[in-house]
XYZ file of C-alpha atoms in Angstrom:
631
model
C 131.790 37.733 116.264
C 128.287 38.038 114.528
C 127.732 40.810 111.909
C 124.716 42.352 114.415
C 127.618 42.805 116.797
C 129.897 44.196 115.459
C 127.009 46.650 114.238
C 126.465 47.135 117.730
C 130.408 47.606 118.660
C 130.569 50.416 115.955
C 127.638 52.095 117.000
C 129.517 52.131 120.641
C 132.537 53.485 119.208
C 130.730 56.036 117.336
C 129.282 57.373 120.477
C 132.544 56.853 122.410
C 134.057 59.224 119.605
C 131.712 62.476 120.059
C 132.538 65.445 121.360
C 130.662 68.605 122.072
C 132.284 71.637 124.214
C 132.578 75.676 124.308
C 134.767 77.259 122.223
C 136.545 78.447 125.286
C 136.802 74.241 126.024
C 138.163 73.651 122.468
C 140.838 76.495 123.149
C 142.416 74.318 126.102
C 142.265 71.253 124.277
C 144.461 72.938 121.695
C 147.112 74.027 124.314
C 147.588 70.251 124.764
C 146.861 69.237 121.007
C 148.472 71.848 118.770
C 147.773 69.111 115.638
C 144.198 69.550 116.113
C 144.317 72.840 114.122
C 146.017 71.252 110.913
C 145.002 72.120 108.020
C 143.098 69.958 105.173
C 146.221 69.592 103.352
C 148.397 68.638 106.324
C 145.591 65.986 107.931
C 146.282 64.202 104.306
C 149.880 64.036 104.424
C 149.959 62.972 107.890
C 146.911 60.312 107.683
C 149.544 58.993 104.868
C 152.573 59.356 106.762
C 150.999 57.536 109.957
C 150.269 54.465 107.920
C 153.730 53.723 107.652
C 156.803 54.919 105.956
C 159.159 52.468 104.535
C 162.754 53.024 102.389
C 163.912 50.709 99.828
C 166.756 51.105 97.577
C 166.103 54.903 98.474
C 162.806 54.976 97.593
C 160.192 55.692 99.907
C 157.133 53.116 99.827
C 154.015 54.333 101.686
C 151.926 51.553 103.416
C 148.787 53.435 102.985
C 148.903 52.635 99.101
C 150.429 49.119 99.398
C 147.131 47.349 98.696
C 145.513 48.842 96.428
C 148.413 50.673 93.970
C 151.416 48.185 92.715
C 154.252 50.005 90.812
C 153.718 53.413 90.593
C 155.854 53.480 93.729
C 158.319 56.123 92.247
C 154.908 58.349 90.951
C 153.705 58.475 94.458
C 156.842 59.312 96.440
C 156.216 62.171 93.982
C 153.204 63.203 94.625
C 153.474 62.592 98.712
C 156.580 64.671 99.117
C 156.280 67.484 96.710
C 152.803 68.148 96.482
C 151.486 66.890 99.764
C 154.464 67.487 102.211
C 155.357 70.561 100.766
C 151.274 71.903 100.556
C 151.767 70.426 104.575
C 154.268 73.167 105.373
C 152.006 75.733 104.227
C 154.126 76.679 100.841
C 152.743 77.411 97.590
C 152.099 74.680 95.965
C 148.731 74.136 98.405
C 147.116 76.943 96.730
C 147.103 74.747 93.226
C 144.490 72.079 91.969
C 146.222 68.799 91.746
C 145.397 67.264 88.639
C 146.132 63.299 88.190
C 147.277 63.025 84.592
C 147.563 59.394 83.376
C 146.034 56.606 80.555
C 142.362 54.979 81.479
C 142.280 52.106 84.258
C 145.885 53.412 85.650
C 144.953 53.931 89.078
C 144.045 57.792 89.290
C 140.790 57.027 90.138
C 141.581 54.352 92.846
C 144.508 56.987 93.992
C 141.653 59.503 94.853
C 139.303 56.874 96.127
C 141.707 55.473 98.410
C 142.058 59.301 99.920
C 138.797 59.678 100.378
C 137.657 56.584 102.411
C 141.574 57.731 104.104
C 140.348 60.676 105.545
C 136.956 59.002 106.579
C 138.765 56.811 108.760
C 141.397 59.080 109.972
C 138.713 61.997 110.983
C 137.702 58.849 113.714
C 141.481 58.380 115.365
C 143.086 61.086 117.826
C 145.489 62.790 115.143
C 143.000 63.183 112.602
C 140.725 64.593 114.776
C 138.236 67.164 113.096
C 136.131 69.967 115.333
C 133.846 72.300 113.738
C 131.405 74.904 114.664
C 127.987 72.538 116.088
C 124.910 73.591 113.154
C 127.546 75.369 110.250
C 126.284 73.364 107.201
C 130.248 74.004 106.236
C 131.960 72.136 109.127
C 133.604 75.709 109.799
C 137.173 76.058 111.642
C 135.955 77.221 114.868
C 139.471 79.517 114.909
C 137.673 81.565 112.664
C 136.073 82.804 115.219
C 139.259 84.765 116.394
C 138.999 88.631 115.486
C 141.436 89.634 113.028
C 142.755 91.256 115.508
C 143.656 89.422 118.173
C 145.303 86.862 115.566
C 148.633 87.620 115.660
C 148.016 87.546 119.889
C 146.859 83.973 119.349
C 149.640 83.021 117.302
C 152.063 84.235 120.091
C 149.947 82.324 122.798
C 149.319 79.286 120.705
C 151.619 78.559 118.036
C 149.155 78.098 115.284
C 148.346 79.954 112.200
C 144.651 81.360 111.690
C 143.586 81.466 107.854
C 139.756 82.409 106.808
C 137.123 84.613 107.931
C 134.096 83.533 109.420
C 131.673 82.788 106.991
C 128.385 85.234 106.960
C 125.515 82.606 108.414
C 128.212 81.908 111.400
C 128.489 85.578 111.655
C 124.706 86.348 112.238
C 124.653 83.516 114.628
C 127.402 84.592 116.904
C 125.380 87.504 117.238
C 122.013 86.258 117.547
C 122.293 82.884 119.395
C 125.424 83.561 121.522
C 124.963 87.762 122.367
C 128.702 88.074 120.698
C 130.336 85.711 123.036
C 132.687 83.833 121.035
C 134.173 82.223 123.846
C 130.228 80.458 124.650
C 129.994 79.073 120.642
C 129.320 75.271 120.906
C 131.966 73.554 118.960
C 131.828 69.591 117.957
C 133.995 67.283 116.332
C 132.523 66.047 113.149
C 134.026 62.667 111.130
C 134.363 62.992 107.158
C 131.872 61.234 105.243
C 130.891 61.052 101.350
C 127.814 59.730 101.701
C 126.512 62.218 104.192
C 127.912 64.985 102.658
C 130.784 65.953 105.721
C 134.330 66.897 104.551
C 134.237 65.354 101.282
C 132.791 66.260 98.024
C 132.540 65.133 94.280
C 131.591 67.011 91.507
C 130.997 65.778 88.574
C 129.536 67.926 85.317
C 126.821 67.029 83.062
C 125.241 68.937 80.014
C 126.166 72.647 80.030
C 123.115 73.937 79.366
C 121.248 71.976 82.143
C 123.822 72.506 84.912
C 123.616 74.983 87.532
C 126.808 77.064 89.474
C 124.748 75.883 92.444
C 125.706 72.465 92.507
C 129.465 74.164 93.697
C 128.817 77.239 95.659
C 125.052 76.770 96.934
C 121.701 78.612 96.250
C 118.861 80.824 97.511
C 116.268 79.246 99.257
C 113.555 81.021 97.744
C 110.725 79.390 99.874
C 112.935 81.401 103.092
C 113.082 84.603 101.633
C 109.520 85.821 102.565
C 110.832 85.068 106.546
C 113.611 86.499 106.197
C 112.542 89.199 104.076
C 115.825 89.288 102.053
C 118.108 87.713 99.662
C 121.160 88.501 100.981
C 120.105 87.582 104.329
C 122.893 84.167 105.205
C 119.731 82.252 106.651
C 117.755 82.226 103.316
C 120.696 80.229 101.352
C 122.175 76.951 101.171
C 125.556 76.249 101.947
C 125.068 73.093 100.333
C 127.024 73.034 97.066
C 129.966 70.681 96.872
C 132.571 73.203 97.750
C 130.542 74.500 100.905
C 130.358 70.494 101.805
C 134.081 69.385 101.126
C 135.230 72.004 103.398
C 138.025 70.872 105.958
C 138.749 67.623 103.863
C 138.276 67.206 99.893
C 136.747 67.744 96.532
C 137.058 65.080 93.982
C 136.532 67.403 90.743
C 135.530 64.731 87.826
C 136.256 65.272 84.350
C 137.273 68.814 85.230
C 138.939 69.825 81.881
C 135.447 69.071 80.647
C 133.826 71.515 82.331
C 132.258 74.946 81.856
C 134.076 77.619 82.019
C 132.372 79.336 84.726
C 132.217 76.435 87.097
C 136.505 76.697 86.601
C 136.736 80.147 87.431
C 135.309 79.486 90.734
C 138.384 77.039 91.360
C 141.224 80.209 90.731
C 139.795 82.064 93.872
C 139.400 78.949 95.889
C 142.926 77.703 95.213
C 144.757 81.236 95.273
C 143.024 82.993 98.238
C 141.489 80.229 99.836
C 137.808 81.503 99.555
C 134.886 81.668 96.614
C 131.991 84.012 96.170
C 128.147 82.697 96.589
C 125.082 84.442 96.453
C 125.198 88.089 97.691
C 127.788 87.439 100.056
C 131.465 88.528 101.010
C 134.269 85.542 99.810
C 133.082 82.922 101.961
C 136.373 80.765 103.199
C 137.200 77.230 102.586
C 140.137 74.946 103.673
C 140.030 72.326 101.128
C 142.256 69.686 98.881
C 140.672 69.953 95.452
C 141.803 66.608 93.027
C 140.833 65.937 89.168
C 141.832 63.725 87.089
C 142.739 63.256 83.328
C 144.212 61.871 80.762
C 146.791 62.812 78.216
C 144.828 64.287 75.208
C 142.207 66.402 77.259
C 144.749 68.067 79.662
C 146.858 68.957 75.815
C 143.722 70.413 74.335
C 143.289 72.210 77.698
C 146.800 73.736 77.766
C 146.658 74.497 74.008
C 143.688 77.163 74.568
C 144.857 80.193 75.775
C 142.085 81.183 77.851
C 142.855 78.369 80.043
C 146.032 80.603 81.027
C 145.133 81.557 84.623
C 143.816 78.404 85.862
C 146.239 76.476 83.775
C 148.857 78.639 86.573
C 147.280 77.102 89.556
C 147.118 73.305 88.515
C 150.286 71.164 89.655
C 150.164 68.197 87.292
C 151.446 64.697 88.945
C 151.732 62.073 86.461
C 149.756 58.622 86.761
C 151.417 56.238 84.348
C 150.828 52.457 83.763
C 152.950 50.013 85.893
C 156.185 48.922 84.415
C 156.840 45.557 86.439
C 155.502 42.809 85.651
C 155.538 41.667 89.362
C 153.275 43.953 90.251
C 150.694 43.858 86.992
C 150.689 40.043 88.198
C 149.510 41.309 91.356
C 147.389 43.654 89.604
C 145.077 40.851 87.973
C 144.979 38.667 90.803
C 143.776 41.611 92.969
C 141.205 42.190 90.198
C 140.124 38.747 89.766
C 139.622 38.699 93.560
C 137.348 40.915 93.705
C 135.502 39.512 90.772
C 132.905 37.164 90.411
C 135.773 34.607 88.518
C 137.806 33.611 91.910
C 136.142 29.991 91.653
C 137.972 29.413 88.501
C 141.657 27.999 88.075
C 144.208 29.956 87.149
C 147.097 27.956 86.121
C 150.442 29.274 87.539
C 152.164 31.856 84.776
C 149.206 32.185 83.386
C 148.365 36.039 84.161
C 152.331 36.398 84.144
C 152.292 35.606 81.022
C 149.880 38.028 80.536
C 151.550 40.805 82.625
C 154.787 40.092 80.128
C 152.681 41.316 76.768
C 151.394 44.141 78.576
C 154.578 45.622 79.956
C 155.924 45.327 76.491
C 152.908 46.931 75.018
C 154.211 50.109 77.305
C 157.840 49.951 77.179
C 159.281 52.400 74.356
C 162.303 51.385 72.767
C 165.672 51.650 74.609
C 168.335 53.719 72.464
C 170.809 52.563 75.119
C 173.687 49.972 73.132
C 172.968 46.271 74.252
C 169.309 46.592 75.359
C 166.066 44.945 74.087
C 162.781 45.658 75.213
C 163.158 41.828 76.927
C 166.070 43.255 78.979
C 164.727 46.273 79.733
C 161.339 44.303 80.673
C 163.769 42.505 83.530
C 165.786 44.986 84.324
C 162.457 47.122 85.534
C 161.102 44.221 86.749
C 164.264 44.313 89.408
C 165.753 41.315 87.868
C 169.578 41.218 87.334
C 171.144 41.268 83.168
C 174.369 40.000 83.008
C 176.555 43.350 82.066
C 173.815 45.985 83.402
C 173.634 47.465 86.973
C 171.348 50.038 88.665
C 172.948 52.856 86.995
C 172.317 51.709 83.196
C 168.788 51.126 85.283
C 168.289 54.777 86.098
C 169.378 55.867 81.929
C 167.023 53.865 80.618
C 164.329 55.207 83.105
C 165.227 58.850 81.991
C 165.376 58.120 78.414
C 161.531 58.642 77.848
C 159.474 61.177 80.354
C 156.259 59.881 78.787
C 157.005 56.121 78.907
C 153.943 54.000 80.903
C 151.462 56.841 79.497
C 150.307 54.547 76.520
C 150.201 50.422 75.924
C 147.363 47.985 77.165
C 145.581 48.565 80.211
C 144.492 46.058 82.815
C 140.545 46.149 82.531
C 141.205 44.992 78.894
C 143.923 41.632 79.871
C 141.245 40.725 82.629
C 137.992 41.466 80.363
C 139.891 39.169 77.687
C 140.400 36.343 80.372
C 136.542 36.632 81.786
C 135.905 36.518 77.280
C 137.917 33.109 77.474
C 135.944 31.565 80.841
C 132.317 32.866 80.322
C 132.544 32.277 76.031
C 134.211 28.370 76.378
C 132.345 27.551 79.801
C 135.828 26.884 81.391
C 136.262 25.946 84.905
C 140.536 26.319 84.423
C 142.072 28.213 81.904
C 145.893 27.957 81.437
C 148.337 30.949 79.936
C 147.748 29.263 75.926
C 144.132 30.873 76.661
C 144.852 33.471 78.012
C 146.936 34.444 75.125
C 144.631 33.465 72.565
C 141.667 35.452 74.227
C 144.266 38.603 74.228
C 145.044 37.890 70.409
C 141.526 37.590 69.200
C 140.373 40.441 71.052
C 142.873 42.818 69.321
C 140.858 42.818 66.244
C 137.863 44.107 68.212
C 139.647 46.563 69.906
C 138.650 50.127 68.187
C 141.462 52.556 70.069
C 144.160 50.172 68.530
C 145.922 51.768 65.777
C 146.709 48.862 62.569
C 150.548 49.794 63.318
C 150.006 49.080 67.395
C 147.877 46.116 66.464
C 150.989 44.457 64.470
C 153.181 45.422 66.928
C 151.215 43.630 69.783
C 150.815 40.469 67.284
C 154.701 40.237 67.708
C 154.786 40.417 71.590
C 152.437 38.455 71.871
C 154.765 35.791 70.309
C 157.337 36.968 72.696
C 155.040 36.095 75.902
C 154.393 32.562 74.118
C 158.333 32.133 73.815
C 158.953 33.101 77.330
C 155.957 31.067 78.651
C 157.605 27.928 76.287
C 161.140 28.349 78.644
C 159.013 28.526 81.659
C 156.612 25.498 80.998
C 159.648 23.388 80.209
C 161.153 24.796 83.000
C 157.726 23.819 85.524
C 158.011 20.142 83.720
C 161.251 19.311 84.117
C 161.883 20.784 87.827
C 158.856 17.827 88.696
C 160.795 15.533 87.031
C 163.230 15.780 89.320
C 162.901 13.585 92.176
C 164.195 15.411 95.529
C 165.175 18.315 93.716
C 166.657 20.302 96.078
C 168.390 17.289 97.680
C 170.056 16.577 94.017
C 170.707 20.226 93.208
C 172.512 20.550 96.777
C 174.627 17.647 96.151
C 175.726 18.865 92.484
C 176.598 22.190 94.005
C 178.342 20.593 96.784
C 180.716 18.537 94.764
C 180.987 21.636 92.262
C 181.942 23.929 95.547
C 184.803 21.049 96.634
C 185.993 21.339 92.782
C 185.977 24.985 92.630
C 188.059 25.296 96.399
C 190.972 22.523 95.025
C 191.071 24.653 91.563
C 191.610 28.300 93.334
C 194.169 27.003 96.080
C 195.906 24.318 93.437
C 195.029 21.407 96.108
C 194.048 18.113 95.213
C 190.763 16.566 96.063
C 190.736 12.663 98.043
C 188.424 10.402 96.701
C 185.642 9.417 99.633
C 185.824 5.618 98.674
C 189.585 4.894 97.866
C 191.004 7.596 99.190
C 193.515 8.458 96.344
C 194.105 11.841 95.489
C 192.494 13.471 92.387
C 192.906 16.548 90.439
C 189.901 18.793 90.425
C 187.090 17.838 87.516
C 187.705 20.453 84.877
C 184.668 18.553 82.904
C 182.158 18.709 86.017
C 182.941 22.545 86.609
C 182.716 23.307 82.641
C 179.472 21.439 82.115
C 177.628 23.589 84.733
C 179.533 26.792 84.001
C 178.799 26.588 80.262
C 174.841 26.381 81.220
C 174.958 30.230 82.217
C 177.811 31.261 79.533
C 180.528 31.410 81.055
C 183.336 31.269 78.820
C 186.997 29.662 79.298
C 188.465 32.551 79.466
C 185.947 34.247 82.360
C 185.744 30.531 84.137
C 189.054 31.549 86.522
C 186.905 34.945 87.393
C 183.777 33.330 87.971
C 185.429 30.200 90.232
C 187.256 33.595 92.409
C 184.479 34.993 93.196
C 182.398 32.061 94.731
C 185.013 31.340 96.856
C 184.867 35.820 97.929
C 181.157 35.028 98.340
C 181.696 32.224 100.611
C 184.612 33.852 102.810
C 182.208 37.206 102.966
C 178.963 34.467 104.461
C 181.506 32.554 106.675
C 182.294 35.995 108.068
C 179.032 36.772 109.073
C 178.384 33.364 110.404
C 175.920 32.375 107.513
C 175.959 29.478 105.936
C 176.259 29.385 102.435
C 173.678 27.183 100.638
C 171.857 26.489 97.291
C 169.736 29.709 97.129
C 172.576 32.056 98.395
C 174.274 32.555 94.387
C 171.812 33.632 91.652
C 173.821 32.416 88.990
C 175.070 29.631 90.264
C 171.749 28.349 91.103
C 170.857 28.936 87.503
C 173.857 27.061 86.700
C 172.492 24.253 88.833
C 169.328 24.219 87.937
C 169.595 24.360 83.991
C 172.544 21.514 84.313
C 170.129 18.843 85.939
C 167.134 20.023 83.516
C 169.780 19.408 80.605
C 170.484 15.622 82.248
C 167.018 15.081 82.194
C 165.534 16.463 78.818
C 165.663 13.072 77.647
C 163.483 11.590 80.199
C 160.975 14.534 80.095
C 161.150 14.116 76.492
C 160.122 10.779 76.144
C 157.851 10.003 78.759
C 155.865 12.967 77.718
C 155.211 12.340 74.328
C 154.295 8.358 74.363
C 151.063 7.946 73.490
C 151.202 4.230 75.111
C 153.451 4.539 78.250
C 154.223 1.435 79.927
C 154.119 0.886 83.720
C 156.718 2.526 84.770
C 156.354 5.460 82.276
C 152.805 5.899 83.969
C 153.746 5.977 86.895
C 156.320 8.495 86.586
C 153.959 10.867 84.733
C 151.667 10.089 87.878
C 153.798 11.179 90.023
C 155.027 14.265 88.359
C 151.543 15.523 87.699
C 150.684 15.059 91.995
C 154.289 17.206 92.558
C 152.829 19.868 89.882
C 149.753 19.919 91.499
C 151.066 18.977 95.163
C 154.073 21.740 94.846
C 153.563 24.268 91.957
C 149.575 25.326 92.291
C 148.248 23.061 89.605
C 145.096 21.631 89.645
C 144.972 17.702 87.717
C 143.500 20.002 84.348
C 146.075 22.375 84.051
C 149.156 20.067 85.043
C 148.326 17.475 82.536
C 147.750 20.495 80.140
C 151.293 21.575 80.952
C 152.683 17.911 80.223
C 151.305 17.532 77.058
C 152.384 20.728 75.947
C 155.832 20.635 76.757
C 155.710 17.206 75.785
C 155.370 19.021 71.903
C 157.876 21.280 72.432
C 160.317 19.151 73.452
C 159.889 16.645 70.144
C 159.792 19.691 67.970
C-alpha cells in the first residue's frame, strides 16, 4: 500500500473515531461503558495491562515495554503494580509525583516517552476512550458537571466515583450558552496528543529569572480584558499552561529537582487535592499523572534541604537502574545501532557481546557471598547456570546491594566508542578486538571517570578479551568440524550406550563381531573430565542421565543432543579438544598446501554460511585464533 494511502486510510479512521453528543447522550453511553469514566491514572495502567501480561519465573513481563526496555524487567513490575495498579484503585499513592530515579542513558526517559505516545494511541481504541466537554481548552470531565449534590445519587445509579469541580470558564458557559441545562452541554471525545497540546504535557524549566508561573497554570489575556471588563472574568485567561493542557492524561515534568521553588509548590496542591490555583480563580481541578525524572546526586541534594520537606512527602521514588544482563545490553546496542545511521556496517558476531560483558562488570558491585566472582555473578544474572549455585544464592546476591546498576558505563558511551572506531578508521566491518580497543582508548577521554574507576575498567576490559579468546576459539573450532551435529550426536550416542551398561552392570555387544564388551571407562572419562567431573562424582553424574532420560521417555520426548546442558558441553569441548591440533596448524601456516587451503576455504564459507560472518571478519577470526592457539 502507497504512503498517500495509507494517509488517506488514517484520515478515514480519524473521522470514523469522532464523536459528538449531549451530555444527557454521554450519560447512557456510560450505563453501557462504566470504563469510560476512568481516571488518568487507571487509563495508564490498563493501556499497559491490555498490551499483554506475561509470567516468567514469577515475574511479570509487560508486552507494552518489550521493545523498547530490556532488563529492567524486575524495576517495572515495580513500578506497574505498586505505583500504577495501586494509583488505579484510587489509593494513596495517586496523589504523589512519580519521580524516575536512575544513572544517564538508563531508560527513564524512553520509560516516559514510551507512555506518552501509549496513551496517544490508546485515547483512539474503545477502552481508552477519552470524552470531554466540546470548546474547554482543559479537555474537562464532563461528570463535573454533576452538582455536588446529586453525586452521591449518581454514584448509587451509576457506579462511578465523581472527583473535581467544574472549572470557572465551564461554569460561565453552562450558564450562558446552555440556560443551566447541564443535561443539553455538547460533550466530544478528544484523542491525546503532544504535539497539539491534548492530554499530554511537558514542562521543562529554563533560567529562573526569565521564566514565568504561566507556562504551568496559564495567564491573563490582557488584550480581552477591556471586553470583558475584568480580570477575574474566566473568558479573559488562558487555560493554556502545561498543567491546564495535560489534563485527563500526563505531565512529563523535566529536570524537576531543578526547578524554582514556586513552580514546585504548585505540584503539592495538584498531587494532594487534585486541583491548583490560577489567576483570580477558585482551585481549578485536574485529573492528571505527573512524571520527572532524575538521577542519583540531584534527587540527594534535593532530600538533604529541608525545605523540600512537604513536596519531598508527595514524591514516590521508583528506581531506574542500568541493565544487569548481558543478553539484553546485547540487545540494547543492536536496537541502537538500528536505529542509527551505522546499520550498513558489519558487526562481527560477539562483537557488541563482548562489549555488553565489560559493561555489566563496570556495574556489578562485588559479591560478599563465599565462592562468587563478579564472572559468576555476571552469568548467574545473565540466567546462565554455575555449577554449585541455584536461584536462591541468585536472589542473595540480588539483595546484597539496593544501589547496584545505579553506577558503571552506560550504553550511549559503548555505542559512541564503536561509531569512534567506524567513522575514525573508515571501516566497513569492525570485529570485537575493535570494539575493545575503541572502549580502551576512549577511557582516557572520558572526564566523569574517576583514576580508581578508570584502572578498574582497564582490568575488565582484559576480562572481556579473555572471554572473547574462549569464544573465538570456540567459533573456529565448531567450523572445523565437519557435520558437527552429526559427529557430536554419534559421540553422545555411544557415550549414552556406555553410560546405560555401567548403571545396570550389563555388557555392551560389539556391532561388527558381536562379542561382548565391558563398558569404555576411558571413552566416558575423557568426555566427563572436559566439564570436571571428578572420579569420585562420575557414578552421580552417569545416575542422573539415565533419571533424565526415564523422566523424557515418560513424557514421550525424545532425548537428543541439546536436551543436557552439561553434557552437551561435555560433547562439545571433547571434539574441540580432538581437533585443536588441526585448528592449530592449519591456521597458523603461512604457506598451506592444497589441502590445507582448502580446508581453511571451507571453514571460512561455514563461518560466514552458518555463524553471521562476512569473508572480513571470518578470516579475521582465523588468524586470530590461529595466534592464540600457537601461543
Amino acid at each position: 500500500m502507497s504512503i498517500l494511502k495509507k494517509i488517506e486510510n488514517f484520515r478515514e479512521e480519524e473521522e470514523r473515531l469522532k464523536w459528538e453528543g449531549t451530555f444527557a447522550d454521554y450519560l447512557d453511553m456510560l450505563k453501557e461503558k462504566p470504563l469510560v469514566a476512568q481516571t488518568a491514572h487507571s487509563r495508564v495502567y490498563n493501556m499497559i495491562k491490555d498490551a499483554g501480561v506475561e509470567e516468567v519465573n514469577g515475574k511479570k513481563e509487560y508486552s507494552f515495554f518489550k521493545e523498547q526496555l530490556y532488563g529492567v524487567e524486575e524495576s517495572l513490575e515495580k513500578l506497574v503494580e505498586e505505583y500504577f495498579h495501586s494509583a488505579a484503585k484510587r489509593l494513596d499513592v495517586r496523589k504523589r509525583i512519580l519521580l524516575l530515579m536512575g544513572p544517564v542513558s538508563g531508560g527513564k526517559s524512553t520509560l516516559v516517552t514510551m507512555l506518552k505516545r501509549g496513551l496517544e494511541q490508546y485515547s483512539r481504541t474503545d477502552n481508552g476512550a477519552v470524552f470531554a466537554i466540546k470548546g474547554c481548552p482543559m479537555h474537562e470531565d464532563p461528570l463535573h458537571l454533576i452538582p455536588n449534590h446529586l453525586r452521591k445519587d449518581f454514584y448509587e445509579e451509576y457506579g462511578i466515583k465523581i472527583e473535581g469541580n467544574l472549572s470557572p470558564l465551564n461554569m460561565m458557559r453552562v450558564e450562558e450558552e446552555y440556560g443551566g441545562r447541564i443535561e443539553d452541554v455538547i460533550v466530544e471525545r478528544i484523542f491525546f496528543s503532544e504535539d497539539k497540546r491534548t492530554g499530554i504535557g511537558t514542562f521543562s524549566p529554563s533560567d529562573p529569572k526569565s521564566q514565568d508561573i504561566a507556562d504551568l497554570t496559564g495567564s491573563i489575556d490582557f488584550s480581552t480584558i477591556a471586553e470583558y471588563g475584568s480580570e477575574s472574568d474566566p473568558r479573559a485567561y488562558r487555560f493554556d499552561g502545561e498543567l491546564n493542557k495535560a489534563n485527563r492524561g500526563m505531565m512529563e515534568f523535566q529536570e524537576m529537582l531543578k526547578c524554582d521553588e514556586k513552580f514546585l509548590w504548585h505540584l503539592l496542591s495538584l498531587t494532594q487535592e487534585g486541583n491548583f490555583k490560577a489567576g483570580r480563580f477558585a482551585l481549578i481541578s485536574a485529573d492528571e499523572l505527573i512524571v520527572a525524572h532524575t538521577n542519583e546526586s540531584e534527587y540527594k541534594s534535593f532530600i538533604s534541604n529541608k525545605k523540600n520537606e512537604a513536596l519531598h512527602s508527595r514524591i514516590i521514588v521508583m528506581k531506574v537502574p542500568y541493565n544487569l544482563k548481558v543478553d539484553e545490553e546485547e540487545r540494547i546496542y543492536k536496537k541502537m545501532i538500528a536505529d542509527s545511521d551505522l546499520s550498513h556496517v558489519h558487526i562481527a558476531p560477539h562483537a557488541l557481546r563482548v562489549a555488553a560483558i565489560f559493561t555489566i562488570l563496570t556495574r556489578l558491585k562485588e559479591p560478599t557471598k563465599q565462592g562468587v566472582d563478579l564472572l559468576k555473578k555476571m552469568r548467574l544474572y545473565n540466567g546462565e547456570s554455575v555449577e554449585g549455585f541455584n536461584s536462591q544464592d541468585l536472589a542473595e546476591l540480588k539483595q546484597e546491594d539496593p544501589d547496584e546498576g545505579m553506577s558503571g558505563i552506560d550504553p550511549r558511551y559503548v555505542i559512541n566508542r564503536i561509531s569512534s572506531a567506524i567513522i575514525r578508521k573508515q571501516l566497513t566491518s569492525i570485529n570485537a578486538l575493535d570494539v575493545l580497543r575503541s572502549i580502551k582508548d576512549g577511557l582516557s577521554e572520558h572526564a566523569s571517570i574517576s583514576k580508581e574507576d578508570r584502572e578498574r575498567y582497564m582490568d575488565f576490559i582484559a576480562v572481556a578479551r579473555k572471554e572473547y579468546d574462549t569464544i573465538a576459539k570456540k567459533e573456529v573450532q565448531k567450523a572445523f568440524v565437519y557435520s558437527y551435529d552429526e559427529s557430536a550426536k554419534t559421540l553422545m550416542d555411544n557415550y549414552l550406550d556406555n553410560v546405560e551398561a555401567y548403571c545396570n552392570k550389563n555388557k555392551l555387544r560389539d556391532p561388527l563381531t558381536g562379542e561382548e564388551m565391558t563398558p569404555d571407562e576411558k571413552l566416558m572419562r575423557s568426555i566427563e573430565e572436559q566439564i570436571g567431573i571428578s572420579e569420585n562424582a562420575k557414578k552421580a553424574f552417569r545416575e542422573e542421565i539415565l533419571i533424565r532420560i526415564s523422566a523424557y521417555a515418560r513424557k514421550g520426548k525424545k532425548f537428543d543432543y541439546n536436551s543436557h546442558e552439561r553434557l552437551r558441553e561435555a560433547i562439545q569441548k571433547k571434539l574441540f579438544a580432538d581437533l585443536k591440533d588441526i585448528v592449530k596448524i592449519t591456521t597458523s601456516t603461512k604457506t598451506p598446501d592444497e589441502s590445507q587451503l582448502k580446508k581453511v576455504n571451507e571453514v571460512i564459507a561455514r563461518l560466514i554460511d552458518e555463524h553471521g560472518y562476512n569473508s572480513t571478519s571470518a578470516n579475521e577470526l582465523l588468524r586470530y585464533v590461529g595466534s592464540l592457539l600457537n601461543r
